[in-house]
CSV table of C-alpha atoms and ligand atoms in Angstrom, one decimal:
chain,number,residue,atom,x,y,z
F,106,UNK,CA,-102.6,162.3,-100.4
F,107,UNK,CA,-100.4,162.5,-103.5
F,108,UNK,CA,-100.8,163.6,-107.2
F,109,UNK,CA,-100.2,160.2,-108.9
F,110,UNK,CA,-103.5,159.0,-110.2
F,111,UNK,CA,-105.1,157.2,-113.2
F,112,UNK,CA,-106.9,159.3,-115.8
F,113,UNK,CA,-108.6,157.5,-118.6
F,114,UNK,CA,-106.8,154.3,-117.5
F,115,UNK,CA,-103.3,155.9,-117.6
F,116,UNK,CA,-101.2,156.6,-114.6
F,117,UNK,CA,-100.3,160.3,-114.4
F,118,UNK,CA,-98.0,162.4,-112.3
F,119,UNK,CA,-100.2,165.5,-111.9
F,120,UNK,CA,-101.2,166.3,-115.5
F,121,UNK,CA,-98.4,164.4,-117.2
F,122,UNK,CA,-99.0,160.8,-118.4
F,123,UNK,CA,-96.1,158.6,-117.2
F,124,UNK,CA,-95.9,156.8,-120.6
F,125,UNK,CA,-95.0,160.2,-122.1
F,126,UNK,CA,-92.0,160.6,-119.8
F,127,UNK,CA,-90.9,157.0,-120.4
F,128,UNK,CA,-91.1,157.5,-124.2
F,129,UNK,CA,-89.0,160.6,-124.0
F,130,UNK,CA,-86.2,159.6,-121.6
F,131,UNK,CA,-86.5,155.8,-121.3
F,132,UNK,CA,-86.6,153.7,-118.1
F,133,UNK,CA,-85.9,153.2,-115.3
F,134,UNK,CA,-86.5,156.8,-114.1
F,135,UNK,CA,-87.7,158.4,-110.9
F,136,UNK,CA,-90.6,160.8,-111.3
F,137,UNK,CA,-91.4,163.4,-108.6
F,138,UNK,CA,-94.5,165.5,-108.2
F,139,UNK,CA,-93.8,169.0,-107.1
F,140,UNK,CA,-97.4,169.6,-106.0
F,141,UNK,CA,-97.1,166.5,-103.7
F,142,UNK,CA,-93.9,167.8,-102.2
F,143,UNK,CA,-95.5,171.1,-101.5
F,144,UNK,CA,-98.6,169.6,-100.1
F,145,UNK,CA,-96.6,167.3,-97.7
F,146,UNK,CA,-94.4,170.2,-96.6
F,147,UNK,CA,-97.5,172.3,-95.8
F,148,UNK,CA,-99.4,169.4,-94.1
F,149,UNK,CA,-96.4,168.7,-91.9
F,150,UNK,CA,-96.1,172.4,-91.0
F,151,UNK,CA,-99.8,172.6,-90.3
F,152,UNK,CA,-99.6,169.5,-88.1
F,153,UNK,CA,-97.3,171.6,-85.9
F,154,UNK,CA,-99.7,174.5,-85.6
F,155,UNK,CA,-99.8,173.9,-81.8
F,156,UNK,CA,-96.1,174.6,-81.5
F,157,UNK,CA,-94.5,178.0,-81.4
F,158,UNK,CA,-92.6,178.8,-84.7
F,159,UNK,CA,-91.2,175.4,-85.3
F,160,UNK,CA,-87.9,175.2,-87.3
F,161,UNK,CA,-88.2,172.7,-90.1
F,162,UNK,CA,-85.1,171.2,-91.5
F,163,UNK,CA,-85.7,168.7,-94.3
F,164,UNK,CA,-83.5,165.6,-93.9
F,165,UNK,CA,-81.5,165.9,-97.1
F,166,UNK,CA,-80.5,162.3,-97.1
F,167,UNK,CA,-84.1,161.3,-98.0
F,168,UNK,CA,-83.9,163.1,-101.3
F,169,UNK,CA,-81.0,165.4,-102.0
F,170,UNK,CA,-82.0,166.3,-105.6
F,171,UNK,CA,-81.4,170.0,-106.1
F,172,UNK,CA,-84.8,170.6,-107.6
F,173,UNK,CA,-86.5,168.9,-104.7
F,174,UNK,CA,-84.4,171.0,-102.2
F,175,UNK,CA,-85.4,174.1,-104.1
F,176,UNK,CA,-89.1,173.3,-103.8
F,177,UNK,CA,-88.7,172.8,-100.0
F,178,UNK,CA,-86.6,175.9,-99.6
F,179,UNK,CA,-89.5,177.7,-101.3
F,180,UNK,CA,-91.7,176.3,-98.5
F,181,UNK,CA,-89.5,177.8,-95.9
F,182,UNK,CA,-87.7,174.6,-95.0
F,183,UNK,CA,-84.1,174.5,-94.0
F,184,UNK,CA,-81.9,171.4,-94.1
F,185,UNK,CA,-80.6,168.6,-91.9
F,186,UNK,CA,-77.3,167.6,-93.5
F,187,UNK,CA,-75.0,164.8,-92.7
F,188,UNK,CA,-72.0,165.4,-94.9
F,189,UNK,CA,-70.1,168.2,-96.7
F,190,UNK,CA,-71.8,167.1,-99.9
F,191,UNK,CA,-75.2,167.6,-98.5
F,192,UNK,CA,-74.2,170.9,-97.0
F,193,UNK,CA,-73.2,172.2,-100.5
F,194,UNK,CA,-76.5,171.0,-101.9
F,195,UNK,CA,-78.5,172.8,-99.3
F,196,UNK,CA,-76.6,176.0,-100.0
F,197,UNK,CA,-76.9,175.5,-103.7
F,198,UNK,CA,-80.7,175.2,-103.3
F,199,UNK,CA,-80.7,178.6,-101.6
F,200,UNK,CA,-81.3,177.4,-98.1
F,201,UNK,CA,-80.1,180.0,-95.6
F,202,UNK,CA,-77.0,178.8,-93.7
F,203,UNK,CA,-78.7,179.7,-90.4
F,204,UNK,CA,-81.4,177.2,-91.3
F,205,UNK,CA,-79.0,174.3,-91.7
F,206,UNK,CA,-78.4,171.7,-89.0
F,207,UNK,CA,-75.4,169.3,-89.3
F,208,UNK,CA,-76.0,165.8,-87.9
F,209,UNK,CA,-74.0,162.6,-88.2
F,210,UNK,CA,-71.5,160.6,-86.1
F,211,UNK,CA,-68.5,161.1,-88.3
F,212,UNK,CA,-68.2,164.8,-89.3
F,213,UNK,CA,-64.6,165.3,-90.1
F,214,UNK,CA,-62.4,168.4,-89.4
F,215,UNK,CA,-62.7,169.7,-93.0
F,216,UNK,CA,-66.5,169.3,-92.9
F,217,UNK,CA,-66.8,171.1,-89.6
F,218,UNK,CA,-64.5,173.9,-90.8
F,219,UNK,CA,-66.5,174.4,-93.9
F,220,UNK,CA,-69.8,174.5,-92.0
F,221,UNK,CA,-68.4,177.1,-89.6
F,222,UNK,CA,-67.1,179.2,-92.5
F,223,UNK,CA,-70.6,179.3,-94.1
F,224,UNK,CA,-72.2,179.9,-90.7
F,225,UNK,CA,-74.6,177.1,-90.3
F,226,UNK,CA,-77.2,177.4,-87.6
F,227,UNK,CA,-76.4,174.3,-85.5
F,228,UNK,CA,-74.1,171.3,-85.1
F,229,UNK,CA,-75.8,168.3,-83.6
F,230,UNK,CA,-72.9,166.7,-81.7
F,231,UNK,CA,-72.9,162.9,-81.4
F,232,UNK,CA,-70.1,162.5,-78.9
F,233,UNK,CA,-68.0,164.4,-76.3
F,234,UNK,CA,-65.0,163.9,-78.6
F,235,UNK,CA,-66.7,165.5,-81.5
F,236,UNK,CA,-67.6,168.5,-79.3
F,237,UNK,CA,-64.1,168.9,-78.1
F,238,UNK,CA,-62.8,168.8,-81.7
F,239,UNK,CA,-65.4,171.3,-83.0
F,240,UNK,CA,-64.6,173.7,-80.1
F,241,UNK,CA,-60.9,173.6,-81.0
F,242,UNK,CA,-61.6,174.2,-84.7
F,243,UNK,CA,-64.0,177.1,-84.0
F,244,UNK,CA,-61.8,178.7,-81.3
F,245,UNK,CA,-58.7,178.6,-83.6
F,246,UNK,CA,-60.7,180.5,-86.2
F,247,UNK,CA,-62.1,183.0,-83.7
F,248,UNK,CA,-65.6,181.6,-84.2
F,249,UNK,CA,-68.3,180.2,-81.9
F,250,UNK,CA,-70.2,177.1,-83.0
F,251,UNK,CA,-73.8,176.8,-81.9
F,252,UNK,CA,-74.4,173.2,-80.9
F,253,UNK,CA,-76.9,170.7,-79.6
F,254,UNK,CA,-76.0,167.4,-77.9
F,255,UNK,CA,-77.6,164.4,-79.5
F,256,UNK,CA,-78.8,162.0,-76.8
F,257,UNK,CA,-79.4,158.3,-77.2
F,258,UNK,CA,-82.6,157.8,-75.2
F,259,UNK,CA,-82.4,154.0,-75.3
F,260,UNK,CA,-85.9,153.7,-76.7
F,261,UNK,CA,-86.9,150.9,-79.2
F,262,UNK,CA,-88.5,152.6,-82.2
F,263,UNK,CA,-90.2,149.4,-83.2
F,264,UNK,CA,-89.0,149.8,-86.8
F,265,UNK,CA,-86.6,147.7,-89.0
F,266,UNK,CA,-83.4,147.1,-87.1
F,267,UNK,CA,-81.3,148.6,-89.8
F,268,UNK,CA,-83.1,152.0,-89.5
F,269,UNK,CA,-83.4,152.1,-85.7
F,270,UNK,CA,-81.0,154.6,-84.1
F,271,UNK,CA,-82.2,155.2,-80.5
F,272,UNK,CA,-81.2,152.0,-78.7
F,273,UNK,CA,-78.2,152.1,-76.3
F,274,UNK,CA,-76.3,149.7,-78.6
F,275,UNK,CA,-76.6,152.0,-81.6
F,276,UNK,CA,-73.8,154.3,-82.6
F,277,UNK,CA,-75.8,157.5,-82.4
F,278,UNK,CA,-75.8,160.2,-79.7
F,279,UNK,CA,-74.3,160.1,-76.2
F,280,UNK,CA,-75.6,157.7,-73.5
F,281,UNK,CA,-78.6,159.2,-71.7
F,282,UNK,CA,-77.0,158.9,-68.2
F,283,UNK,CA,-73.8,160.6,-69.2
F,284,UNK,CA,-75.5,163.4,-71.2
F,285,UNK,CA,-75.7,166.0,-68.4
F,286,UNK,CA,-72.1,165.7,-67.6
F,287,UNK,CA,-71.0,165.9,-71.2
F,288,UNK,CA,-73.2,168.9,-71.8
F,289,UNK,CA,-71.6,170.6,-68.8
F,290,UNK,CA,-68.1,169.9,-70.0
F,291,UNK,CA,-68.8,171.1,-73.5
F,292,UNK,CA,-70.6,174.2,-72.3
F,293,UNK,CA,-67.4,175.3,-70.6
F,294,UNK,CA,-65.3,175.1,-73.8
F,295,UNK,CA,-64.4,178.3,-75.7
F,296,UNK,CA,-65.5,178.1,-79.3
F,297,UNK,CA,-68.7,176.3,-78.4
F,298,UNK,CA,-72.2,177.7,-77.6
F,299,UNK,CA,-74.1,174.7,-76.2
F,300,UNK,CA,-77.7,175.6,-76.8
F,301,UNK,CA,-79.8,172.4,-76.9
F,302,UNK,CA,-80.5,168.7,-77.1
F,303,UNK,CA,-81.3,166.5,-80.1
F,304,UNK,CA,-82.9,163.1,-80.5
F,305,UNK,CA,-83.7,160.8,-83.5
F,306,UNK,CA,-84.7,157.3,-82.7
F,307,UNK,CA,-85.3,155.8,-86.1
F,308,UNK,CA,-87.1,156.0,-89.4
F,309,UNK,CA,-90.5,154.8,-90.8
F,310,UNK,CA,-92.0,154.7,-87.3
F,311,UNK,CA,-95.5,153.2,-87.4
F,312,UNK,CA,-96.4,154.3,-83.9
F,313,UNK,CA,-96.0,157.6,-82.0
F,314,UNK,CA,-95.5,155.8,-78.6
F,315,UNK,CA,-91.7,155.4,-78.9
F,316,UNK,CA,-91.3,159.0,-80.0
F,317,UNK,CA,-93.4,160.1,-77.1
F,318,UNK,CA,-91.2,158.1,-74.7
F,319,UNK,CA,-88.0,159.6,-76.3
F,320,UNK,CA,-89.3,163.2,-76.1
F,321,UNK,CA,-90.4,162.8,-72.5
F,322,UNK,CA,-87.0,161.5,-71.6
F,323,UNK,CA,-85.4,164.4,-73.5
F,324,UNK,CA,-87.6,166.9,-71.6
F,325,UNK,CA,-86.5,165.4,-68.3
F,326,UNK,CA,-82.9,165.8,-69.3
F,327,UNK,CA,-83.4,169.4,-70.4
F,328,UNK,CA,-84.8,170.3,-67.0
F,329,UNK,CA,-81.9,168.6,-65.2
F,330,UNK,CA,-79.3,170.4,-67.4
F,331,UNK,CA,-81.1,173.7,-66.8
F,332,UNK,CA,-81.1,173.0,-63.1
F,333,UNK,CA,-77.3,172.7,-63.3
F,334,UNK,CA,-77.3,176.3,-64.6
F,335,UNK,CA,-76.8,175.7,-68.3
F,336,UNK,CA,-78.8,177.2,-71.2
F,337,UNK,CA,-81.0,174.9,-73.2
F,338,UNK,CA,-82.9,177.0,-75.7
F,339,UNK,CA,-83.2,174.7,-78.7
F,340,UNK,CA,-84.7,171.2,-78.8
F,341,UNK,CA,-84.3,169.1,-82.0
F,342,UNK,CA,-86.8,166.3,-82.2
F,343,UNK,CA,-85.4,164.7,-85.4
F,344,UNK,CA,-87.5,162.9,-88.0
F,345,UNK,CA,-88.9,159.4,-88.2
F,346,UNK,CA,-92.6,159.7,-88.9
F,347,UNK,CA,-93.6,156.8,-91.1
F,348,UNK,CA,-95.6,156.8,-94.4
F,349,UNK,CA,-98.0,154.3,-95.9
F,350,UNK,CA,-96.1,152.0,-98.3
F,351,UNK,CA,-99.1,149.7,-98.9
F,352,UNK,CA,-102.5,150.9,-100.0
F,353,UNK,CA,-104.6,151.2,-96.8
F,354,UNK,CA,-101.6,151.0,-94.4
F,355,UNK,CA,-102.1,153.3,-91.4
F,356,UNK,CA,-99.3,155.5,-90.2
F,357,UNK,CA,-99.3,158.5,-87.8
F,358,UNK,CA,-100.7,161.6,-89.4
F,359,UNK,CA,-98.7,164.9,-89.2
F,360,UNK,CA,-101.7,166.2,-87.2
F,361,UNK,CA,-101.5,163.4,-84.6
F,362,UNK,CA,-97.7,163.7,-84.5
F,363,UNK,CA,-98.0,167.5,-84.0
F,364,UNK,CA,-100.6,167.1,-81.3
F,365,UNK,CA,-98.4,164.7,-79.4
F,366,UNK,CA,-95.4,167.0,-79.7
F,367,UNK,CA,-97.5,170.0,-78.5
F,368,UNK,CA,-98.7,168.1,-75.5
F,369,UNK,CA,-95.2,166.8,-74.4
F,370,UNK,CA,-93.4,170.1,-75.0
F,371,UNK,CA,-96.1,172.5,-73.7
F,372,UNK,CA,-94.0,173.7,-70.8
F,373,UNK,CA,-90.5,173.4,-72.4
F,374,UNK,CA,-90.0,177.0,-73.2
F,375,UNK,CA,-87.6,176.2,-76.0
F,376,UNK,CA,-87.5,176.6,-79.8
F,377,UNK,CA,-88.4,173.3,-81.4
F,378,UNK,CA,-86.6,171.9,-84.4
F,379,UNK,CA,-87.7,169.0,-86.7
F,380,UNK,CA,-85.9,166.9,-89.3
F,381,UNK,CA,-88.6,165.2,-91.4
F,382,UNK,CA,-87.5,163.3,-94.5
F,383,UNK,CA,-89.6,160.4,-95.6
F,384,UNK,CA,-92.9,162.0,-94.6
F,385,UNK,CA,-92.2,164.9,-97.0
F,386,UNK,CA,-90.7,163.1,-100.0
F,387,UNK,CA,-91.7,159.4,-99.8
F,388,UNK,CA,-95.1,159.5,-101.5
F,389,UNK,CA,-94.0,162.4,-103.8
F,390,UNK,CA,-92.1,160.0,-106.1
F,391,UNK,CA,-92.4,156.8,-108.2
F,392,UNK,CA,-89.8,154.7,-110.0
F,393,UNK,CA,-90.9,154.1,-113.5
F,394,UNK,CA,-89.8,150.8,-115.0
F,395,UNK,CA,-90.5,148.7,-118.1
F,396,UNK,CA,-91.1,144.9,-118.2
F,397,UNK,CA,-88.2,143.3,-120.1
F,398,UNK,CA,-89.4,139.7,-120.0
F,399,UNK,CA,-91.8,137.4,-118.2
F,400,UNK,CA,-90.1,134.0,-117.3
F,401,UNK,CA,-91.8,131.0,-115.9
F,402,UNK,CA,-90.8,130.1,-112.3
F,403,UNK,CA,-90.9,127.0,-110.1
F,404,UNK,CA,-94.0,128.5,-108.6
F,405,UNK,CA,-95.0,131.9,-109.8
F,406,UNK,CA,-93.6,133.6,-113.0
F,407,UNK,CA,-90.8,136.1,-112.7
F,408,UNK,CA,-91.7,139.6,-114.1
F,409,UNK,CA,-88.2,140.9,-115.0
F,410,UNK,CA,-88.2,144.7,-115.0
F,411,UNK,CA,-85.5,147.1,-116.1
F,412,UNK,CA,-85.2,148.7,-112.7
F,413,UNK,CA,-83.0,146.8,-110.2
F,414,UNK,CA,-81.7,146.9,-106.7
F,415,UNK,CA,-79.0,149.4,-107.8
F,416,UNK,CA,-81.9,151.9,-108.6
F,417,UNK,CA,-84.1,151.1,-105.6
F,418,UNK,CA,-82.2,149.4,-102.8
F,419,UNK,CA,-84.9,149.4,-100.1
F,420,UNK,CA,-86.4,145.9,-100.8
F,421,UNK,CA,-83.0,144.3,-101.0
F,422,UNK,CA,-81.7,146.1,-97.9
F,423,UNK,CA,-84.7,146.2,-95.6
F,424,UNK,CA,-87.2,143.7,-97.2
F,425,UNK,CA,-89.2,146.9,-97.8
F,426,UNK,CA,-92.5,146.8,-99.6
F,427,UNK,CA,-93.2,149.1,-102.5
F,428,UNK,CA,-96.6,149.0,-104.2
F,429,UNK,CA,-96.2,148.0,-107.9
F,430,UNK,CA,-98.7,149.1,-110.4
F,431,UNK,CA,-99.1,149.0,-114.2
F,432,UNK,CA,-99.1,152.4,-115.9
F,433,UNK,CA,-102.0,151.2,-118.1
F,434,UNK,CA,-103.7,148.4,-116.2
F,435,UNK,CA,-106.0,146.1,-118.2
F,436,UNK,CA,-108.1,144.9,-115.3
F,437,UNK,CA,-106.5,141.5,-115.4
F,438,UNK,CA,-104.4,140.4,-112.4
F,439,UNK,CA,-101.5,137.9,-112.0
F,440,UNK,CA,-99.4,136.6,-109.1
F,441,UNK,CA,-95.7,137.0,-109.8
F,442,UNK,CA,-92.2,137.6,-108.4
F,443,UNK,CA,-91.0,141.0,-109.4
F,444,UNK,CA,-87.2,141.0,-110.1
F,445,UNK,CA,-84.5,143.1,-111.7
F,446,UNK,CA,-81.7,142.1,-114.1
F,447,UNK,CA,-78.9,142.1,-111.5
F,448,UNK,CA,-77.0,138.9,-110.8
F,449,UNK,CA,-77.9,138.2,-107.3
F,450,UNK,CA,-81.1,136.9,-105.7
F,451,UNK,CA,-81.4,140.0,-103.5
F,452,UNK,CA,-82.4,141.8,-106.6
F,453,UNK,CA,-86.0,140.9,-105.8
F,454,UNK,CA,-88.7,143.6,-105.3
F,455,UNK,CA,-91.5,141.2,-104.4
F,456,UNK,CA,-92.3,137.5,-104.2
F,457,UNK,CA,-95.7,136.0,-104.9
F,458,UNK,CA,-97.3,139.4,-105.3
F,459,UNK,CA,-100.8,140.0,-106.6
F,460,UNK,CA,-100.2,142.6,-109.3
F,461,UNK,CA,-101.7,144.0,-112.5
F,462,UNK,CA,-101.1,141.5,-115.3
F,463,UNK,CA,-98.1,142.6,-117.3
F,464,UNK,CA,-96.5,141.5,-120.5
F,465,UNK,CA,-93.0,142.4,-122.0
F,466,UNK,CA,-92.9,146.1,-123.0
F,467,UNK,CA,-95.5,147.2,-120.4
F,468,UNK,CA,-94.7,150.2,-118.3
F,469,UNK,CA,-95.1,150.0,-114.5
F,470,UNK,CA,-94.2,152.0,-111.4
F,471,UNK,CA,-93.0,151.3,-107.9
F,472,UNK,CA,-94.8,153.7,-105.6
F,473,UNK,CA,-93.6,155.7,-102.5
F,474,UNK,CA,-90.1,155.9,-104.0
F,475,UNK,CA,-89.5,159.6,-103.5
F,476,UNK,CA,-87.5,159.1,-100.2
F,477,UNK,CA,-84.4,156.9,-100.0
F,478,UNK,CA,-84.8,156.0,-103.6
F,479,UNK,CA,-82.5,157.7,-106.2
F,480,UNK,CA,-80.2,158.9,-103.4
F,481,UNK,CA,-79.3,155.3,-102.5
F,482,UNK,CA,-78.8,154.3,-106.2
F,483,UNK,CA,-75.5,152.8,-107.4
F,484,UNK,CA,-74.0,151.6,-110.6
F,485,UNK,CA,-73.7,148.0,-109.5
F,486,UNK,CA,-73.4,145.6,-112.5
F,487,UNK,CA,-72.1,148.6,-114.5
F,488,UNK,CA,-75.6,149.9,-114.9
F,489,UNK,CA,-76.5,153.6,-115.5
F,490,UNK,CA,-77.1,155.9,-112.6
F,491,UNK,CA,-80.9,156.3,-112.7
F,492,UNK,CA,-82.3,159.7,-113.9
F,493,UNK,CA,-84.8,161.9,-112.0
F,494,UNK,CA,-87.7,163.9,-113.4
F,495,UNK,CA,-89.8,166.7,-111.7
F,496,UNK,CA,-93.4,167.2,-112.8
F,497,UNK,CA,-95.3,170.4,-112.1
F,498,UNK,CA,-98.8,170.5,-113.5
F,499,UNK,CA,-98.5,169.8,-117.2
F,500,UNK,CA,-94.7,170.6,-117.3
F,501,UNK,CA,-91.9,168.2,-116.6
F,502,UNK,CA,-88.1,168.4,-116.7
F,503,UNK,CA,-85.2,166.1,-116.2
F,504,UNK,CA,-83.7,167.2,-112.8
F,505,UNK,CA,-80.9,164.6,-112.7
F,506,UNK,CA,-79.5,163.1,-115.9
F,507,UNK,CA,-79.0,159.4,-116.5
F,508,UNK,CA,-75.3,158.8,-116.1
F,509,UNK,CA,-74.3,156.2,-118.6
F,510,UNK,CA,-71.8,153.4,-118.0
F,511,UNK,CA,-69.5,155.1,-120.5
F,512,UNK,CA,-69.3,158.2,-118.4
F,513,UNK,CA,-68.4,156.1,-115.3
F,514,UNK,CA,-65.9,154.1,-117.3
F,515,UNK,CA,-64.3,157.4,-118.5
F,516,UNK,CA,-63.6,158.4,-114.9
F,517,UNK,CA,-61.5,155.2,-114.4
F,518,UNK,CA,-57.8,155.0,-115.2
F,519,UNK,CA,-55.4,152.2,-116.0
F,520,UNK,CA,-52.1,152.9,-114.3
F,521,UNK,CA,-49.1,153.2,-116.6
F,522,UNK,CA,-47.6,149.9,-115.5
F,523,UNK,CA,-50.7,148.2,-116.9
F,524,UNK,CA,-51.0,150.2,-120.0
R,16,LLP,N1,-82.6,163.1,-88.7
R,16,LLP,C1,-81.6,162.2,-88.6
R,16,LLP,C2,-80.5,162.5,-87.6
R,16,LLP,C3,-81.6,161.0,-89.3
R,16,LLP,O1,-80.6,160.1,-89.2
R,16,LLP,C4,-82.7,160.8,-90.2
R,16,LLP,C5,-82.7,159.5,-91.0
R,16,LLP,C6,-83.7,161.7,-90.3
R,16,LLP,C7,-83.7,162.9,-89.5
R,16,LLP,C8,-84.9,161.6,-91.3
R,16,LLP,O2,-85.7,160.5,-90.9
R,16,LLP,P1,-87.1,160.3,-91.7
R,16,LLP,O3,-88.0,161.4,-91.3
R,16,LLP,O4,-86.9,160.2,-93.1
R,16,LLP,O5,-87.6,159.0,-91.1
R,16,LLP,N2,-82.4,154.4,-95.9
R,16,LLP,C9,-83.5,154.1,-94.9
R,16,LLP,C10,-83.8,155.2,-94.0
R,16,LLP,C11,-82.6,155.7,-93.2
R,16,LLP,C12,-82.9,156.9,-92.3
R,16,LLP,C13,-81.6,157.5,-91.8
R,16,LLP,N3,-81.8,158.6,-90.9
R,16,LLP,C14,-84.7,153.6,-95.7
R,16,LLP,O6,-84.7,153.6,-96.9
R,16,LLP,O7,-85.7,153.3,-95.1
């Protein structure tokens, strides 16, 4: 459930009519609902009521906006970060260092040193080599880094290939059959406190079955490593729970996910950690856009909107579906191709889509754009970096400014030999 709904025929975010935001700051613009973020954060936590004090680390990559992180920090969430930049954001949002987990296959030495310095809770190691390097960095500073070993369970998540991470051929984690040996070696290194295992098999999972297979394998590994005499006290089950992108689409509910987790982990005797991203932020945001022009096509007309693949990359990258609705629908419908102004054909949001009838100047919104939306934006075609707005009740505020092409141009330099 989210707080984007029509009132008297006008799409609102909570109590704010979206046309008011568009009139004030222009389009395209992302709009987030604080009440929806809070609701999703709580529903996910409640889903895990069968699990003993779960540790919730929001996957910052899904939506790193400072105001969004602040809301989630207020809900007791920590952060799953994958870069020094995300680490600084989580700290700036007031998340406790101890509640921060650092994932990612390519943490560099400077990032690891900074994370050690601020005292993050856990490094999720993605290779033996990374563990050896982290141990050396920590040891040389007289520190001990708490770490988990990310395991690649070789499970097909059944999602889009570009967002699958748990197959043997993917770059993530260590091979399942080598994990116990790597854990044993790393556990013997000074500077490292090996305390757990981690897994994340992919994103936008429509079914719980692959997660259950991965968690079951991880549990078996945990028992084997303990039998070897090592401590395994923390088990990080990653993120991945899918959300409905189409009206009526069925995805696993947090309650179903939580019940499955509780069943699989009942005898684990370990602290459980989670890294939800999309399930918290996805349906808490929309991308507002205005129709520039409607152009006849060979088949259906092209509705050309002022948002483009640089603002919302998911359709171009993953053929992703985002529901598209008029801010003030007339009741008429049309079949159209929805496209942006960028000069390549991948700048297509939908083909032959049945949508609210639109004419130039009309305002519309792409739904379920709160996760992997603004964070993946670029300035391709020298367009602005898209702004972000947070709504809370009848209040709203710009939480990320539009960065105009002139500001980006100002950061470029012509070398003296070309001047
Ligand atoms: N933990 C790790 C280690 C991850 O790599 C990810 C996402 C998550 C947690 C959060 O997964 P979620 O709960 O959001 O499914 N840009 C793509 C999604 C990439 C996901 C990358 N990793 C998209 O727009 O669909």
